[in-house]
């Protein structure tokens, strides 16, 4: 064994995160850790890595360890190369050898297939790019044990394939790997063993060949009949219209519309410009030309307040940066955009707001010790549920969801889809930006596919992944 953890227990105030967990890793295997949001996976990783001291139990490790944590740990202002060699830059005659650092960085980036200049500041990369830098950094340590806590949550299929290939290579070299993911199809491709956690306890270890149904049953204690329960409604008037939207160097002449009661998906590869377009439409970033309309009225450019007043809502892809106030409570975060609606005779209706927040937390099954718990203490997936809950409570006429189910477990995904159905049944319009092809196909009434900052085409809901991909890789004449 490379690693043997026995009887691990760990509590935080009000929460027993781990309770008597046994877990081990052999050389040359991929041991998947599976469980719902808040089951204790990241806590176990932190105990294995020595970040948390366990309350009970022991961890024995033979061999060096590298960990890719769920939360990114890069320094945004530093360059890619500086981040890769943080604290251990190559030196020559005692001084940092910058040329060598750039070369070594390039080689590492090639290995993970990330085509960026090593001198680029990390903050200029998208989240997927940042994740690939984290992965490259962990690989550069050449550890005998590698722990990956949801590395694929922010990656698209192509990047995920690459990572799974690298993991298989490492396994063949005798490295022991621990892999956490909510994408059950990935598990079938690499797992040798699957240990399932539920409420901080290990409920069993399955062979890597286990079926998805079996995994779900052990993980959530019930079966899920319908993974994409889209309920179509008769489309009404056009509620959201983007026309000719252009920003030089980012997106060009983007037009699409969404009717009341519709879910329109936006698919595309990383860098296709999907997030840039929705951020611009919502007023977070400017654009050069084009128009954005909500229910026939033009929304002013680069003005988030005006967009919210016009009835637009955006669940951003970067939940930590833009979606949450981490040091505030669950209740306050859920209430952030509903404050206005909860004002009665000029006073904030605290009680009403609290009741609505409690109802939403319950619908989404947010796992917290209470509504008063700080959001930063929640598990990654539960933080994501709070961001979505906040906007669902605000109930805008047009809701734009950018990668809404990233890091969310299979059961909670279905709850989110049900709430999307509820919104469209009530005549709202939903834009669903997603890199999860089965999701965008399964939950959209129409799918707009973007490539290289342009709309490459539109497909009906329920189309095939091949058809989406064919448009997503389309080239445009210069
Ligand atoms: N620092 C902390 N303070 C208080 N509670 C914590 C802290 N860290 C984790 N918890 C709690 O421990 C439980 C397990 O969280 P953990 O992050 O391990 O879940 P997870 O299985 O990784 O979930 P996810 O799939 O959402 O990432 C949760 O209830 C979480 O709120
Ligand atoms: Mg986690």
GROMACS .gro file of C-alpha atoms and ligand atoms in nm:
model
  510
    1UNK     CA    1   0.000   0.000   0.000
    2UNK     CA    2   0.110   0.353  -0.076
    3UNK     CA    3  -0.142   0.499   0.163
    4UNK     CA    4  -0.348   0.358   0.445
    5UNK     CA    5  -0.600   0.564   0.642
    6UNK     CA    6  -0.785   0.393   0.925
    7UNK     CA    7  -1.090   0.502   1.124
    8UNK     CA    8  -1.066   0.867   1.023
    9UNK     CA    9  -1.300   1.101   1.211
   10UNK     CA   10  -1.322   1.479   1.171
   11UNK     CA   11  -1.578   1.724   1.307
   12UNK     CA   12  -1.628   2.095   1.256
   13UNK     CA   13  -1.858   2.299   1.478
   14UNK     CA   14  -2.198   2.150   1.424
   15UNK     CA   15  -2.092   1.905   1.152
   16UNK     CA   16  -1.944   1.560   1.164
   17UNK     CA   17  -1.766   1.563   0.829
   18UNK     CA   18  -1.598   1.220   0.862
   19UNK     CA   19  -1.687   0.929   1.085
   20UNK     CA   20  -1.473   0.613   1.102
   21UNK     CA   21  -1.357   0.616   0.739
   22UNK     CA   22  -1.108   0.357   0.610
   23UNK     CA   23  -0.937   0.429   0.281
   24UNK     CA   24  -0.625   0.300   0.107
   25UNK     CA   25  -0.437   0.335  -0.222
   26UNK     CA   26  -0.218   0.075  -0.395
   27UNK     CA   27   0.060   0.154  -0.639
   28UNK     CA   28  -0.067   0.157  -0.999
   29UNK     CA   29  -0.436   0.204  -0.928
   30UNK     CA   30  -0.699   0.475  -0.962
   31UNK     CA   31  -0.913   0.479  -0.649
   32UNK     CA   32  -1.223   0.694  -0.701
   33UNK     CA   33  -1.386   0.870  -0.409
   34UNK     CA   34  -1.756   0.919  -0.476
   35UNK     CA   35  -2.033   1.089  -0.281
   36UNK     CA   36  -2.296   1.362  -0.279
   37UNK     CA   37  -2.211   1.727  -0.212
   38UNK     CA   38  -2.103   1.754   0.149
   39UNK     CA   39  -2.040   1.380   0.190
   40UNK     CA   40  -1.685   1.447   0.316
   41UNK     CA   41  -1.463   1.382   0.012
   42UNK     CA   42  -1.260   1.705   0.024
   43UNK     CA   43  -1.230   1.679   0.400
   44UNK     CA   44  -1.081   1.331   0.360
   45UNK     CA   45  -0.839   1.465   0.098
   46UNK     CA   46  -0.731   1.737   0.338
   47UNK     CA   47  -0.674   1.483   0.615
   48UNK     CA   48  -0.468   1.265   0.379
   49UNK     CA   49  -0.264   1.570   0.276
   50UNK     CA   50  -0.208   1.681   0.635
   51UNK     CA   51  -0.404   2.005   0.592
   52UNK     CA   52  -0.647   1.893   0.864
   53UNK     CA   53  -0.544   1.687   1.164
   54UNK     CA   54  -0.804   1.410   1.214
   55UNK     CA   55  -0.992   1.384   1.546
   56UNK     CA   56  -0.959   1.008   1.537
   57UNK     CA   57  -0.764   0.753   1.333
   58UNK     CA   58  -0.430   0.729   1.158
   59UNK     CA   59  -0.283   0.799   0.815
   60UNK     CA   60   0.019   0.603   0.698
   61UNK     CA   61   0.188   0.705   0.378
   62UNK     CA   62   0.481   0.551   0.190
   63UNK     CA   63   0.586   0.783  -0.088
   64UNK     CA   64   0.563   1.147  -0.190
   65UNK     CA   65   0.224   1.311  -0.240
   66UNK     CA   66   0.089   1.578  -0.473
   67UNK     CA   67  -0.264   1.716  -0.435
   68UNK     CA   68  -0.484   1.912  -0.672
   69UNK     CA   69  -0.735   2.072  -0.436
   70UNK     CA   70  -1.093   2.150  -0.535
   71UNK     CA   71  -1.036   2.521  -0.485
   72UNK     CA   72  -0.770   2.667  -0.713
   73UNK     CA   73  -0.453   2.770  -0.531
   74UNK     CA   74  -0.274   2.975  -0.798
   75UNK     CA   75  -0.156   3.332  -0.746
   76UNK     CA   76  -0.361   3.528  -1.002
   77UNK     CA   77  -0.115   3.815  -1.054
   78UNK     CA   78   0.186   3.590  -1.121
   79UNK     CA   79   0.266   3.441  -1.459
   80UNK     CA   80   0.192   3.082  -1.557
   81UNK     CA   81   0.563   2.992  -1.531
   82UNK     CA   82   0.600   3.159  -1.189
   83UNK     CA   83   0.299   2.968  -1.062
   84UNK     CA   84   0.430   2.639  -1.196
   85UNK     CA   85   0.757   2.681  -1.007
   86UNK     CA   86   0.630   2.875  -0.708
   87UNK     CA   87   0.877   2.844  -0.422
   88UNK     CA   88   1.119   2.628  -0.625
   89UNK     CA   89   1.232   2.818  -0.935
   90UNK     CA   90   1.522   2.673  -1.136
   91UNK     CA   91   1.841   2.854  -1.034
   92UNK     CA   92   2.177   2.910  -1.196
   93UNK     CA   93   2.469   3.037  -0.988
   94UNK     CA   94   2.219   3.112  -0.714
   95UNK     CA   95   1.992   3.335  -0.921
   96UNK     CA   96   1.658   3.243  -1.076
   97UNK     CA   97   1.717   3.115  -1.428
   98UNK     CA   98   1.427   3.280  -1.611
   99UNK     CA   99   1.505   3.134  -1.953
  100UNK     CA  100   1.517   2.783  -1.813
  101UNK     CA  101   1.196   2.846  -1.618
  102UNK     CA  102   1.015   2.945  -1.939
  103UNK     CA  103   1.146   2.638  -2.121
  104UNK     CA  104   1.055   2.397  -1.844
  105UNK     CA  105   0.715   2.562  -1.817
  106UNK     CA  106   0.655   2.520  -2.191
  107UNK     CA  107   0.735   2.149  -2.167
  108UNK     CA  108   0.490   2.104  -1.877
  109UNK     CA  109   0.218   2.296  -2.058
  110UNK     CA  110   0.269   2.083  -2.370
  111UNK     CA  111   0.220   1.773  -2.162
  112UNK     CA  112  -0.128   1.885  -2.051
  113UNK     CA  113  -0.204   2.035  -2.392
  114UNK     CA  114  -0.239   2.395  -2.279
  115UNK     CA  115  -0.134   2.632  -2.555
  116UNK     CA  116  -0.048   2.956  -2.373
  117UNK     CA  117   0.260   3.173  -2.337
  118UNK     CA  118   0.423   3.090  -1.998
  119UNK     CA  119   0.463   3.463  -1.927
  120UNK     CA  120   0.082   3.520  -1.933
  121UNK     CA  121  -0.055   3.625  -1.593
  122UNK     CA  122  -0.269   3.341  -1.458
  123UNK     CA  123  -0.565   3.577  -1.406
  124UNK     CA  124  -0.588   3.624  -1.784
  125UNK     CA  125  -0.662   3.254  -1.837
  126UNK     CA  126  -1.016   3.119  -1.813
  127UNK     CA  127  -1.103   2.884  -1.528
  128UNK     CA  128  -1.033   2.579  -1.744
  129UNK     CA  129  -0.687   2.713  -1.830
  130UNK     CA  130  -0.616   2.780  -1.464
  131UNK     CA  131  -0.718   2.425  -1.380
  132UNK     CA  132  -0.478   2.290  -1.644
  133UNK     CA  133  -0.195   2.495  -1.485
  134UNK     CA  134  -0.279   2.339  -1.146
  135UNK     CA  135  -0.262   1.996  -1.305
  136UNK     CA  136   0.069   2.072  -1.476
  137UNK     CA  137   0.213   2.194  -1.146
  138UNK     CA  138   0.106   1.878  -0.963
  139UNK     CA  139   0.252   1.659  -1.240
  140UNK     CA  140   0.586   1.842  -1.220
  141UNK     CA  141   0.632   1.714  -0.866
  142UNK     CA  142   0.659   1.354  -0.998
  143UNK     CA  143   0.491   1.224  -0.686
  144UNK     CA  144   0.420   0.856  -0.619
  145UNK     CA  145   0.071   0.948  -0.503
  146UNK     CA  146  -0.149   1.197  -0.683
  147UNK     CA  147  -0.483   1.317  -0.543
  148UNK     CA  148  -0.720   1.499  -0.781
  149UNK     CA  149  -1.023   1.665  -0.617
  150UNK     CA  150  -1.275   1.738  -0.897
  151UNK     CA  151  -1.019   1.846  -1.157
  152UNK     CA  152  -1.265   1.789  -1.445
  153UNK     CA  153  -1.548   2.002  -1.303
  154UNK     CA  154  -1.434   2.303  -1.506
  155UNK     CA  155  -1.293   2.117  -1.808
  156UNK     CA  156  -1.460   2.037  -2.138
  157UNK     CA  157  -1.458   1.694  -2.300
  158UNK     CA  158  -1.135   1.741  -2.495
  159UNK     CA  159  -0.937   1.854  -2.190
  160UNK     CA  160  -1.096   1.585  -1.976
  161UNK     CA  161  -0.993   1.318  -2.228
  162UNK     CA  162  -0.639   1.445  -2.212
  163UNK     CA  163  -0.635   1.434  -1.832
  164UNK     CA  164  -0.782   1.084  -1.818
  165UNK     CA  165  -0.510   0.969  -2.063
  166UNK     CA  166  -0.240   1.123  -1.845
  167UNK     CA  167  -0.391   0.951  -1.541
  168UNK     CA  168  -0.378   0.615  -1.722
  169UNK     CA  169  -0.011   0.673  -1.812
  170UNK     CA  170   0.075   0.753  -1.450
  171UNK     CA  171  -0.106   0.443  -1.332
  172UNK     CA  172   0.097   0.232  -1.576
  173UNK     CA  173   0.412   0.382  -1.421
  174UNK     CA  174   0.302   0.262  -1.077
  175UNK     CA  175   0.168   0.591  -0.942
  176UNK     CA  176  -0.129   0.560  -0.706
  177UNK     CA  177  -0.413   0.802  -0.785
  178UNK     CA  178  -0.715   0.924  -0.589
  179UNK     CA  179  -0.977   1.078  -0.819
  180UNK     CA  180  -1.293   1.270  -0.727
  181UNK     CA  181  -1.557   1.360  -0.984
  182UNK     CA  182  -1.934   1.400  -1.016
  183UNK     CA  183  -1.922   1.287  -1.381
  184UNK     CA  184  -2.002   0.921  -1.346
  185UNK     CA  185  -1.908   0.838  -1.707
  186UNK     CA  186  -1.548   0.940  -1.632
  187UNK     CA  187  -1.533   0.696  -1.343
  188UNK     CA  188  -1.608   0.401  -1.570
  189UNK     CA  189  -1.316   0.499  -1.790
  190UNK     CA  190  -1.038   0.503  -1.529
  191UNK     CA  191  -1.143   0.355  -1.196
  192UNK     CA  192  -0.996   0.038  -1.048
  193UNK     CA  193  -1.193   0.078  -0.725
  194UNK     CA  194  -1.469   0.316  -0.616
  195UNK     CA  195  -1.522   0.401  -0.250
  196UNK     CA  196  -1.854   0.569  -0.174
  197UNK     CA  197  -1.899   0.817   0.112
  198UNK     CA  198  -2.238   0.910   0.247
  199UNK     CA  199  -2.275   1.163   0.531
  200UNK     CA  200  -1.914   1.118   0.634
  201UNK     CA  201  -1.921   0.738   0.641
  202UNK     CA  202  -1.783   0.490   0.393
  203UNK     CA  203  -2.081   0.289   0.266
  204UNK     CA  204  -1.890   0.050   0.043
  205UNK     CA  205  -1.622  -0.006  -0.218
  206UNK     CA  206  -1.723  -0.108  -0.572
  207UNK     CA  207  -1.506  -0.245  -0.854
  208UNK     CA  208  -1.424  -0.001  -1.136
  209UNK     CA  209  -1.664  -0.191  -1.362
  210UNK     CA  210  -1.969  -0.100  -1.151
  211UNK     CA  211  -2.267   0.038  -1.343
  212UNK     CA  212  -2.372   0.402  -1.315
  213UNK     CA  213  -2.704   0.292  -1.163
  214UNK     CA  214  -2.519   0.100  -0.896
  215UNK     CA  215  -2.297   0.398  -0.815
  216UNK     CA  216  -2.597   0.630  -0.786
  217UNK     CA  217  -2.786   0.392  -0.563
  218UNK     CA  218  -2.499   0.352  -0.320
  219UNK     CA  219  -2.428   0.725  -0.323
  220UNK     CA  220  -2.777   0.873  -0.281
  221UNK     CA  221  -2.961   0.573  -0.137
  222UNK     CA  222  -3.224   0.577  -0.414
  223UNK     CA  223  -3.243   0.547  -0.792
  224UNK     CA  224  -3.290   0.840  -1.030
  225UNK     CA  225  -3.534   0.762  -1.312
  226UNK     CA  226  -3.494   1.065  -1.528
  227UNK     CA  227  -3.163   1.248  -1.541
  228UNK     CA  228  -3.289   1.533  -1.763
  229UNK     CA  229  -3.654   1.591  -1.671
  230UNK     CA  230  -3.724   1.879  -1.910
  231UNK     CA  231  -4.096   1.972  -1.921
  232UNK     CA  232  -4.162   2.175  -2.234
  233UNK     CA  233  -4.406   2.463  -2.231
  234UNK     CA  234  -4.564   2.641  -2.526
  235UNK     CA  235  -4.327   2.931  -2.607
  236UNK     CA  236  -4.469   3.283  -2.570
  237UNK     CA  237  -4.337   3.628  -2.665
  238UNK     CA  238  -3.968   3.696  -2.719
  239UNK     CA  239  -3.833   3.790  -2.374
  240UNK     CA  240  -3.462   3.804  -2.448
  241UNK     CA  241  -3.300   3.918  -2.769
  242UNK     CA  242  -2.931   3.959  -2.842
  243UNK     CA  243  -2.860   4.111  -3.181
  244UNK     CA  244  -2.532   4.160  -3.363
  245UNK     CA  245  -2.336   4.167  -3.038
  246UNK     CA  246  -1.969   4.231  -3.111
  247UNK     CA  247  -1.656   4.297  -2.909
  248UNK     CA  248  -1.333   4.304  -3.104
  249UNK     CA  249  -1.112   4.007  -3.024
  250UNK     CA  250  -1.382   3.828  -2.823
  251UNK     CA  251  -1.708   3.771  -3.015
  252UNK     CA  252  -1.856   3.881  -3.344
  253UNK     CA  253  -2.212   3.947  -3.463
  254UNK     CA  254  -2.379   3.718  -3.209
  255UNK     CA  255  -2.758   3.701  -3.240
  256UNK     CA  256  -3.011   3.475  -3.070
  257UNK     CA  257  -3.342   3.507  -2.888
  258UNK     CA  258  -3.535   3.325  -2.616
  259UNK     CA  259  -3.913   3.317  -2.578
  260UNK     CA  260  -4.112   3.305  -2.257
  261UNK     CA  261  -4.125   2.944  -2.140
  262UNK     CA  262  -3.816   2.841  -2.337
  263UNK     CA  263  -3.478   2.705  -2.237
  264UNK     CA  264  -3.217   2.791  -2.499
  265UNK     CA  265  -2.884   2.615  -2.457
  266UNK     CA  266  -2.550   2.766  -2.560
  267UNK     CA  267  -2.286   2.507  -2.640
  268UNK     CA  268  -1.929   2.537  -2.763
  269UNK     CA  269  -1.568   2.461  -2.679
  270UNK     CA  270  -1.363   2.648  -2.420
  271UNK     CA  271  -1.273   2.983  -2.570
  272UNK     CA  272  -1.573   2.988  -2.807
  273UNK     CA  273  -1.686   3.310  -2.640
  274UNK     CA  274  -1.998   3.187  -2.457
  275UNK     CA  275  -1.912   3.331  -2.116
  276UNK     CA  276  -1.786   3.656  -2.273
  277UNK     CA  277  -2.119   3.704  -2.456
  278UNK     CA  278  -2.341   3.645  -2.153
  279UNK     CA  279  -2.123   3.863  -1.930
  280UNK     CA  280  -2.146   4.145  -2.184
  281UNK     CA  281  -2.523   4.102  -2.223
  282UNK     CA  282  -2.557   4.124  -1.843
  283UNK     CA  283  -2.349   4.441  -1.832
  284UNK     CA  284  -2.047   4.301  -1.647
  285UNK     CA  285  -1.823   4.376  -1.947
  286UNK     CA  286  -1.867   4.625  -2.233
  287UNK     CA  287  -1.924   4.550  -2.603
  288UNK     CA  288  -1.851   4.751  -2.917
  289UNK     CA  289  -2.176   4.715  -3.109
  290UNK     CA  290  -2.508   4.533  -3.114
  291UNK     CA  291  -2.810   4.538  -2.884
  292UNK     CA  292  -2.958   4.346  -2.592
  293UNK     CA  293  -3.333   4.354  -2.529
  294UNK     CA  294  -3.553   4.224  -2.249
  295UNK     CA  295  -3.923   4.204  -2.344
  296UNK     CA  296  -3.872   4.444  -2.633
  297UNK     CA  297  -3.687   4.710  -2.433
  298UNK     CA  298  -3.323   4.780  -2.488
  299UNK     CA  299  -3.090   4.718  -2.194
  300UNK     CA  300  -2.819   4.985  -2.151
  301UNK     CA  301  -2.466   4.875  -2.222
  302UNK     CA  302  -2.216   4.787  -1.945
  303UNK     CA  303  -2.456   4.851  -1.655
  304UNK     CA  304  -2.534   4.555  -1.430
  305UNK     CA  305  -2.782   4.749  -1.215
  306UNK     CA  306  -2.983   4.843  -1.523
  307UNK     CA  307  -2.975   4.484  -1.648
  308UNK     CA  308  -3.111   4.359  -1.315
  309UNK     CA  309  -3.383   4.626  -1.321
  310UNK     CA  310  -3.473   4.521  -1.676
  311UNK     CA  311  -3.530   4.167  -1.548
  312UNK     CA  312  -3.205   3.989  -1.629
  313UNK     CA  313  -3.026   3.750  -1.395
  314UNK     CA  314  -2.689   3.579  -1.437
  315UNK     CA  315  -2.548   3.284  -1.246
  316UNK     CA  316  -2.178   3.329  -1.329
  317UNK     CA  317  -1.937   3.044  -1.400
  318UNK     CA  318  -1.685   3.175  -1.147
  319UNK     CA  319  -1.890   3.137  -0.830
  320UNK     CA  320  -1.616   3.239  -0.590
  321UNK     CA  321  -1.516   3.551  -0.777
  322UNK     CA  322  -1.857   3.682  -0.871
  323UNK     CA  323  -2.135   3.479  -0.722
  324UNK     CA  324  -2.089   3.472  -0.347
  325UNK     CA  325  -1.986   3.669  -0.044
  326UNK     CA  326  -1.786   3.392   0.118
  327UNK     CA  327  -1.770   3.541   0.464
  328UNK     CA  328  -2.147   3.595   0.482
  329UNK     CA  329  -2.406   3.342   0.585
  330UNK     CA  330  -2.611   3.112   0.367
  331UNK     CA  331  -2.925   3.316   0.442
  332UNK     CA  332  -2.762   3.648   0.350
  333UNK     CA  333  -2.619   3.510   0.027
  334UNK     CA  334  -2.954   3.365  -0.075
  335UNK     CA  335  -3.112   3.701  -0.002
  336UNK     CA  336  -2.858   3.914  -0.188
  337UNK     CA  337  -3.066   3.996  -0.493
  338UNK     CA  338  -3.406   3.954  -0.329
  339UNK     CA  339  -3.351   4.238  -0.081
  340UNK     CA  340  -3.552   4.471  -0.304
  341UNK     CA  341  -3.850   4.237  -0.329
  342UNK     CA  342  -3.845   4.186   0.046
  343UNK     CA  343  -3.876   4.551   0.127
  344UNK     CA  344  -4.217   4.638   0.273
  345UNK     CA  345  -4.302   5.000   0.340
  346UNK     CA  346  -3.934   5.082   0.315
  347UNK     CA  347  -3.829   4.824   0.570
  348UNK     CA  348  -3.652   4.505   0.481
  349UNK     CA  349  -3.890   4.219   0.550
  350UNK     CA  350  -3.633   4.004   0.728
  351UNK     CA  351  -3.874   3.734   0.828
  352UNK     CA  352  -4.021   3.686   0.482
  353UNK     CA  353  -3.673   3.684   0.336
  354UNK     CA  354  -3.559   3.422   0.584
  355UNK     CA  355  -3.856   3.199   0.512
  356UNK     CA  356  -3.795   3.216   0.137
  357UNK     CA  357  -3.425   3.145   0.190
  358UNK     CA  358  -3.509   2.845   0.408
  359UNK     CA  359  -3.750   2.712   0.146
  360UNK     CA  360  -3.493   2.742  -0.131
  361UNK     CA  361  -3.216   2.582   0.078
  362UNK     CA  362  -3.453   2.293   0.137
  363UNK     CA  363  -3.555   2.253  -0.231
  364UNK     CA  364  -3.191   2.239  -0.336
  365UNK     CA  365  -3.097   2.027  -0.035
  366UNK     CA  366  -2.816   2.264   0.064
  367UNK     CA  367  -2.611   2.086   0.327
  368UNK     CA  368  -2.523   2.331   0.603
  369UNK     CA  369  -2.535   2.330   0.982
  370UNK     CA  370  -2.796   2.605   0.947
  371UNK     CA  371  -2.885   2.916   0.747
  372UNK     CA  372  -2.644   3.108   0.971
  373UNK     CA  373  -2.339   2.909   0.858
  374UNK     CA  374  -2.075   3.098   0.659
  375UNK     CA  375  -2.075   3.005   0.292
  376UNK     CA  376  -1.699   2.959   0.287
  377UNK     CA  377  -1.741   2.659   0.518
  378UNK     CA  378  -1.976   2.477   0.279
  379UNK     CA  379  -1.855   2.206   0.043
  380UNK     CA  380  -1.788   2.316  -0.317
  381UNK     CA  381  -2.113   2.179  -0.457
  382UNK     CA  382  -2.320   2.333  -0.180
  383UNK     CA  383  -2.167   2.674  -0.250
  384UNK     CA  384  -2.276   2.631  -0.610
  385UNK     CA  385  -2.630   2.551  -0.499
  386UNK     CA  386  -2.641   2.875  -0.296
  387UNK     CA  387  -2.545   3.084  -0.603
  388UNK     CA  388  -2.819   2.924  -0.808
  389UNK     CA  389  -3.071   2.948  -0.525
  390UNK     CA  390  -3.004   3.319  -0.490
  391UNK     CA  391  -3.105   3.386  -0.852
  392UNK     CA  392  -3.395   3.142  -0.853
  393UNK     CA  393  -3.535   3.332  -0.552
  394UNK     CA  394  -3.488   3.663  -0.731
  395UNK     CA  395  -3.706   3.511  -1.008
  396UNK     CA  396  -3.589   3.734  -1.298
  397UNK     CA  397  -3.784   3.729  -1.627
  398UNK     CA  398  -3.472   3.611  -1.804
  399UNK     CA  399  -3.226   3.390  -1.620
  400UNK     CA  400  -2.886   3.313  -1.770
  401UNK     CA  401  -2.714   3.012  -1.615
  402UNK     CA  402  -2.343   2.978  -1.695
  403UNK     CA  403  -2.229   2.623  -1.614
  404UNK     CA  404  -2.488   2.589  -1.336
  405UNK     CA  405  -2.427   2.227  -1.237
  406UNK     CA  406  -2.049   2.231  -1.225
  407UNK     CA  407  -1.943   2.033  -0.918
  408UNK     CA  408  -2.304   1.951  -0.830
  409UNK     CA  409  -2.390   1.587  -0.753
  410UNK     CA  410  -2.630   1.383  -0.970
  411UNK     CA  411  -2.922   1.412  -0.731
  412UNK     CA  412  -2.891   1.788  -0.681
  413UNK     CA  413  -2.862   1.838  -1.059
  414UNK     CA  414  -3.210   1.697  -1.100
  415UNK     CA  415  -3.341   1.937  -0.831
  416UNK     CA  416  -3.190   2.229  -1.024
  417UNK     CA  417  -3.350   2.109  -1.348
  418UNK     CA  418  -3.687   2.086  -1.173
  419UNK     CA  419  -3.650   2.449  -1.061
  420UNK     CA  420  -3.565   2.548  -1.419
  421UNK     CA  421  -3.886   2.374  -1.530
  422UNK     CA  422  -4.075   2.567  -1.266
  423UNK     CA  423  -3.936   2.895  -1.401
  424UNK     CA  424  -4.031   2.821  -1.762
  425UNK     CA  425  -4.375   2.696  -1.656
  426UNK     CA  426  -4.421   3.039  -1.495
  427UNK     CA  427  -4.336   3.208  -1.827
  428UNK     CA  428  -3.973   3.297  -1.764
  429UNK     CA  429  -3.696   3.257  -2.023
  430UNK     CA  430  -3.381   3.060  -1.946
  431UNK     CA  431  -3.042   3.062  -2.120
  432UNK     CA  432  -2.834   2.757  -2.033
  433UNK     CA  433  -2.463   2.786  -2.109
  434UNK     CA  434  -2.306   2.448  -2.050
  435UNK     CA  435  -2.007   2.238  -2.148
  436UNK     CA  436  -2.190   1.930  -2.031
  437UNK     CA  437  -2.328   1.807  -2.365
  438UNK     CA  438  -2.585   1.558  -2.232
  439UNK     CA  439  -2.716   1.835  -2.005
  440UNK     CA  440  -2.737   2.108  -2.268
  441UNK     CA  441  -2.901   1.868  -2.514
  442UNK     CA  442  -3.130   1.710  -2.255
  443UNK     CA  443  -3.255   2.031  -2.090
  444UNK     CA  444  -3.275   2.279  -2.382
  445UNK     CA  445  -3.561   2.335  -2.626
  446UNK     CA  446  -3.310   2.476  -2.877
  447UNK     CA  447  -2.930   2.473  -2.874
  448UNK     CA  448  -2.721   2.761  -3.010
  449UNK     CA  449  -2.368   2.644  -3.087
  450UNK     CA  450  -2.081   2.892  -3.077
  451UNK     CA  451  -1.736   2.858  -3.232
  452UNK     CA  452  -1.454   3.115  -3.239
  453UNK     CA  453  -1.674   3.392  -3.099
  454UNK     CA  454  -1.954   3.343  -3.353
  455UNK     CA  455  -2.282   3.159  -3.371
  456UNK     CA  456  -2.203   2.851  -3.579
  457UNK     CA  457  -2.562   2.729  -3.593
  458UNK     CA  458  -2.872   2.624  -3.406
  459UNK     CA  459  -3.006   2.276  -3.335
  460UNK     CA  460  -3.329   2.149  -3.181
  461UNK     CA  461  -3.328   2.017  -2.821
  462UNK     CA  462  -3.262   1.644  -2.800
  463UNK     CA  463  -3.013   1.664  -3.090
  464UNK     CA  464  -2.703   1.446  -3.088
  465UNK     CA  465  -2.362   1.520  -2.937
  466UNK     CA  466  -2.203   1.460  -3.278
  467UNK     CA  467  -2.413   1.732  -3.439
  468UNK     CA  468  -2.323   1.981  -3.165
  469UNK     CA  469  -1.954   1.895  -3.194
  470UNK     CA  470  -1.958   1.928  -3.574
  471UNK     CA  471  -2.074   2.290  -3.534
  472UNK     CA  472  -1.850   2.359  -3.234
  473UNK     CA  473  -1.531   2.286  -3.432
  474UNK     CA  474  -1.640   2.487  -3.733
  475UNK     CA  475  -1.381   2.724  -3.881
  476UNK     CA  476  -1.471   3.065  -4.023
  477UNK     CA  477  -1.290   3.235  -4.312
  478UNK     CA  478  -1.078   3.522  -4.180
  479LIG     N1  479  -1.383   2.452   0.755
  479LIG     C1  480  -1.505   2.400   0.776
  479LIG     N2  481  -1.586   2.448   0.873
  479LIG     C2  482  -1.709   2.396   0.895
  479LIG     N3  483  -1.761   2.296   0.824
  479LIG     C3  484  -1.685   2.243   0.724
  479LIG     C4  485  -1.555   2.293   0.694
  479LIG     N4  486  -1.505   2.221   0.591
  479LIG     C5  487  -1.601   2.132   0.555
  479LIG     N5  488  -1.710   2.144   0.635
  479LIG     C6  489  -1.833   2.064   0.630
  479LIG     O1  490  -1.798   1.928   0.619
  479LIG     C7  491  -1.890   1.858   0.534
  479LIG     C8  492  -1.814   1.785   0.426
  479LIG     O2  493  -1.760   1.880   0.335
  479LIG     P1  494  -1.664   1.839   0.214
  479LIG     O3  495  -1.610   1.964   0.158
  479LIG     O4  496  -1.568   1.738   0.260
  479LIG     O5  497  -1.769   1.772   0.112
  479LIG     P2  498  -1.744   1.710  -0.034
  479LIG     O6  499  -1.781   1.567  -0.027
  479LIG     O7  500  -1.609   1.744  -0.081
  479LIG     O8  501  -1.856   1.785  -0.121
  479LIG     P3  502  -1.853   1.849  -0.270
  479LIG     O9  503  -1.891   1.737  -0.364
  479LIG    O10  504  -1.963   1.951  -0.268
  479LIG    O11  505  -1.720   1.907  -0.295
  479LIG     C9  506  -1.988   1.963   0.483
  479LIG    O12  507  -2.105   1.957   0.559
  479LIG    C10  508  -1.914   2.094   0.505
  479LIG    O13  509  -2.005   2.200   0.527
  480LIG    MG1  510  -1.537   1.864  -0.230
   0.00000   0.00000   0.00000
